């Protein structure tokens, strides 16, 4: 009976954490968008619904245009250098930046799909992507892709 109880708890926790993996990123994204729209509506009160959303999209696009100019690139590099000096913020900022640049940056990283064998003996394979062919930064010599 005790074994069955532990088994049920283990299965429950497994599916609970799997559910968290699905819901937390979605909830955080919805919360951030909702908070940004509320912030815009508090700064500039709009009578027309949806105008705050259009303004948010426009501001992000303008930042993208400004970020691609030569003058702004120098400012962004200086800002990134300052962030690189603060340990915790550096970790969070670079992780988010790397993730976004892998999908939408100039150097898209998820363009080389591979199948990774999970076990030498089993035939189970998982889809993966080559994001970096040089692993010397991790202390791994060449020849292992």
mmCIF file of C-alpha atoms in Angstrom:
data_model
loop_
_atom_site.group_PDB
_atom_site.id
_atom_site.type_symbol
_atom_site.label_atom_id
_atom_site.label_comp_id
_atom_site.label_asym_id
_atom_site.label_seq_id
_atom_site.Cartn_x
_atom_site.Cartn_y
_atom_site.Cartn_z
ATOM 1 C CA UNK A 1 0.000 0.000 0.000
ATOM 2 C CA UNK A 2 2.846 2.378 0.875
ATOM 3 C CA UNK A 3 4.517 1.639 -2.488
ATOM 4 C CA UNK A 4 1.282 2.420 -4.337
ATOM 5 C CA UNK A 5 0.963 5.712 -2.460
ATOM 6 C CA UNK A 6 4.522 6.751 -3.410
ATOM 7 C CA UNK A 7 3.907 5.698 -7.007
ATOM 8 C CA UNK A 8 0.715 7.762 -7.259
ATOM 9 C CA UNK A 9 2.441 10.797 -5.721
ATOM 10 C CA UNK A 10 5.405 10.425 -8.099
ATOM 11 C CA UNK A 11 3.095 10.221 -11.141
ATOM 12 C CA UNK A 12 1.052 13.164 -9.883
ATOM 13 C CA UNK A 13 4.165 15.323 -9.399
ATOM 14 C CA UNK A 14 5.511 14.317 -12.799
ATOM 15 C CA UNK A 15 2.347 15.480 -14.567
ATOM 16 C CA UNK A 16 2.024 18.543 -12.340
ATOM 17 C CA UNK A 17 5.511 19.766 -13.268
ATOM 18 C CA UNK A 18 4.867 18.922 -16.918
ATOM 19 C CA UNK A 19 1.749 21.064 -16.705
ATOM 20 C CA UNK A 20 3.809 23.884 -15.214
ATOM 21 C CA UNK A 21 6.162 23.683 -18.181
ATOM 22 C CA UNK A 22 3.194 24.285 -20.466
ATOM 23 C CA UNK A 23 1.321 26.931 -18.509
ATOM 24 C CA UNK A 24 3.986 29.131 -16.879
ATOM 25 C CA UNK A 25 5.594 30.466 -20.099
ATOM 26 C CA UNK A 26 2.157 31.161 -21.556
ATOM 27 C CA UNK A 27 0.936 32.824 -18.359
ATOM 28 C CA UNK A 28 4.061 34.977 -18.079
ATOM 29 C CA UNK A 29 3.739 36.054 -21.714
ATOM 30 C CA UNK A 30 0.071 36.968 -21.295
ATOM 31 C CA UNK A 31 0.862 38.828 -18.047
ATOM 32 C CA UNK A 32 3.706 40.828 -19.628
ATOM 33 C CA UNK A 33 1.559 41.831 -22.617
ATOM 34 C CA UNK A 34 -1.359 42.713 -20.339
ATOM 35 C CA UNK A 35 0.922 44.776 -18.072
ATOM 36 C CA UNK A 36 2.426 46.630 -21.035
ATOM 37 C CA UNK A 37 -1.003 47.460 -22.403
ATOM 38 C CA UNK A 38 -2.147 48.683 -18.973
ATOM 39 C CA UNK A 39 0.999 50.796 -18.648
ATOM 40 C CA UNK A 40 0.381 52.397 -22.032
ATOM 41 C CA UNK A 41 -3.262 53.048 -21.177
ATOM 42 C CA UNK A 42 -2.235 54.734 -17.897
ATOM 43 C CA UNK A 43 0.351 56.944 -19.578
ATOM 44 C CA UNK A 44 -1.859 57.976 -22.498
ATOM 45 C CA UNK A 45 -5.572 57.357 -21.893
ATOM 46 C CA UNK A 46 -7.263 56.175 -25.085
ATOM 47 C CA UNK A 47 -10.954 56.245 -25.862
ATOM 48 C CA UNK A 48 -10.639 53.710 -28.701
ATOM 49 C CA UNK A 49 -10.081 50.087 -27.644
ATOM 50 C CA UNK A 50 -7.053 48.497 -29.273
ATOM 51 C CA UNK A 51 -5.229 51.760 -29.855
ATOM 52 C CA UNK A 52 -2.846 50.972 -26.978
ATOM 53 C CA UNK A 53 -1.967 47.663 -28.635
ATOM 54 C CA UNK A 54 -1.246 49.389 -31.947
ATOM 55 C CA UNK A 55 0.918 51.950 -30.156
ATOM 56 C CA UNK A 56 2.864 49.140 -28.436
ATOM 57 C CA UNK A 57 3.476 47.399 -31.787
ATOM 58 C CA UNK A 58 4.532 50.721 -33.305
ATOM 59 C CA UNK A 59 6.955 51.490 -30.466
ATOM 60 C CA UNK A 60 8.591 48.069 -30.734
ATOM 61 C CA UNK A 61 8.949 48.541 -34.499
ATOM 62 C CA UNK A 62 10.475 52.019 -34.052
ATOM 63 C CA UNK A 63 12.961 50.584 -31.542
ATOM 64 C CA UNK A 64 13.870 47.943 -34.130
ATOM 65 C CA UNK A 65 14.487 50.610 -36.759
ATOM 66 C CA UNK A 66 16.537 52.740 -34.363
ATOM 67 C CA UNK A 67 18.495 49.690 -33.212
ATOM 68 C CA UNK A 68 19.597 48.951 -36.760
ATOM 69 C CA UNK A 69 21.209 52.370 -37.267
ATOM 70 C CA UNK A 70 24.937 52.845 -36.773
ATOM 71 C CA UNK A 71 24.525 55.398 -33.971
ATOM 72 C CA UNK A 72 22.120 53.271 -31.956
ATOM 73 C CA UNK A 73 24.238 50.131 -32.364
ATOM 74 C CA UNK A 74 27.085 51.845 -30.513
ATOM 75 C CA UNK A 75 24.727 52.833 -27.718
ATOM 76 C CA UNK A 76 23.346 49.281 -27.479
ATOM 77 C CA UNK A 77 26.863 47.816 -27.346
ATOM 78 C CA UNK A 78 27.771 50.242 -24.546
ATOM 79 C CA UNK A 79 24.555 49.344 -22.688
ATOM 80 C CA UNK A 80 25.287 45.613 -23.095
ATOM 81 C CA UNK A 81 28.809 46.178 -21.788
ATOM 82 C CA UNK A 82 27.366 47.851 -18.682
ATOM 83 C CA UNK A 83 24.912 44.982 -18.167
ATOM 84 C CA UNK A 84 27.797 42.519 -18.520
ATOM 85 C CA UNK A 85 29.333 43.896 -15.338
ATOM 86 C CA UNK A 86 26.334 43.029 -13.132
ATOM 87 C CA UNK A 87 26.425 39.248 -12.485
ATOM 88 C CA UNK A 88 22.747 38.310 -12.044
ATOM 89 C CA UNK A 89 21.420 40.773 -14.606
ATOM 90 C CA UNK A 90 24.086 39.640 -17.095
ATOM 91 C CA UNK A 91 22.915 36.043 -16.793
ATOM 92 C CA UNK A 92 19.243 36.869 -17.277
ATOM 93 C CA UNK A 93 19.827 39.403 -20.060
ATOM 94 C CA UNK A 94 22.171 37.195 -22.112
ATOM 95 C CA UNK A 95 19.900 34.162 -21.743
ATOM 96 C CA UNK A 96 16.865 36.061 -23.021
ATOM 97 C CA UNK A 97 18.887 37.752 -25.768
ATOM 98 C CA UNK A 98 20.373 34.439 -26.952
ATOM 99 C CA UNK A 99 16.975 32.762 -26.970
ATOM 100 C CA UNK A 100 15.347 35.545 -28.972
ATOM 101 C CA UNK A 101 18.254 35.863 -31.393
ATOM 102 C CA UNK A 102 18.124 32.122 -32.045
ATOM 103 C CA UNK A 103 14.604 32.521 -33.418
ATOM 104 C CA UNK A 104 14.417 36.013 -34.927
ATOM 105 C CA UNK A 105 17.940 37.425 -35.072
ATOM 106 C CA UNK A 106 20.236 37.778 -38.047
ATOM 107 C CA UNK A 107 22.047 34.621 -36.946
ATOM 108 C CA UNK A 108 19.169 32.187 -36.596
ATOM 109 C CA UNK A 109 20.445 29.143 -34.753
ATOM 110 C CA UNK A 110 17.645 26.623 -35.095
ATOM 111 C CA UNK A 111 18.223 25.897 -38.771
ATOM 112 C CA UNK A 112 20.223 22.651 -38.536
ATOM 113 C CA UNK A 113 17.947 19.875 -37.231
ATOM 114 C CA UNK A 114 19.496 16.619 -36.011
ATOM 115 C CA UNK A 115 18.289 13.414 -34.398
ATOM 116 C CA UNK A 116 19.984 12.697 -31.070
ATOM 117 C CA UNK A 117 20.149 9.104 -29.865
ATOM 118 C CA UNK A 118 19.271 9.092 -26.169
ATOM 119 C CA UNK A 119 20.789 5.714 -25.352
ATOM 120 C CA UNK A 120 23.408 3.576 -27.092
ATOM 121 C CA UNK A 121 21.313 0.438 -26.777
ATOM 122 C CA UNK A 122 17.822 1.810 -27.369
ATOM 123 C CA UNK A 123 16.440 3.092 -30.624
ATOM 124 C CA UNK A 124 14.916 6.174 -28.996
ATOM 125 C CA UNK A 125 15.841 9.424 -30.724
ATOM 126 C CA UNK A 126 14.901 13.008 -30.004
ATOM 127 C CA UNK A 127 14.830 16.021 -32.299
ATOM 128 C CA UNK A 128 17.531 18.580 -31.599
ATOM 129 C CA UNK A 129 19.184 21.555 -33.250
ATOM 130 C CA UNK A 130 22.849 22.403 -33.717
ATOM 131 C CA UNK A 131 23.274 25.880 -32.284
ATOM 132 C CA UNK A 132 27.065 26.004 -32.084
ATOM 133 C CA UNK A 133 29.609 23.777 -33.799
ATOM 134 C CA UNK A 134 32.559 25.005 -31.694
ATOM 135 C CA UNK A 135 32.363 23.464 -28.216
ATOM 136 C CA UNK A 136 35.811 24.562 -27.028
ATOM 137 C CA UNK A 137 34.159 27.081 -24.690
ATOM 138 C CA UNK A 138 32.728 24.104 -22.776
ATOM 139 C CA UNK A 139 36.059 22.296 -22.705
ATOM 140 C CA UNK A 140 35.017 19.770 -25.362
ATOM 141 C CA UNK A 141 37.473 19.117 -28.179
ATOM 142 C CA UNK A 142 36.371 19.042 -31.830
ATOM 143 C CA UNK A 143 34.702 16.151 -33.617
ATOM 144 C CA UNK A 144 31.601 15.862 -31.447
ATOM 145 C CA UNK A 145 28.508 17.240 -33.087
#
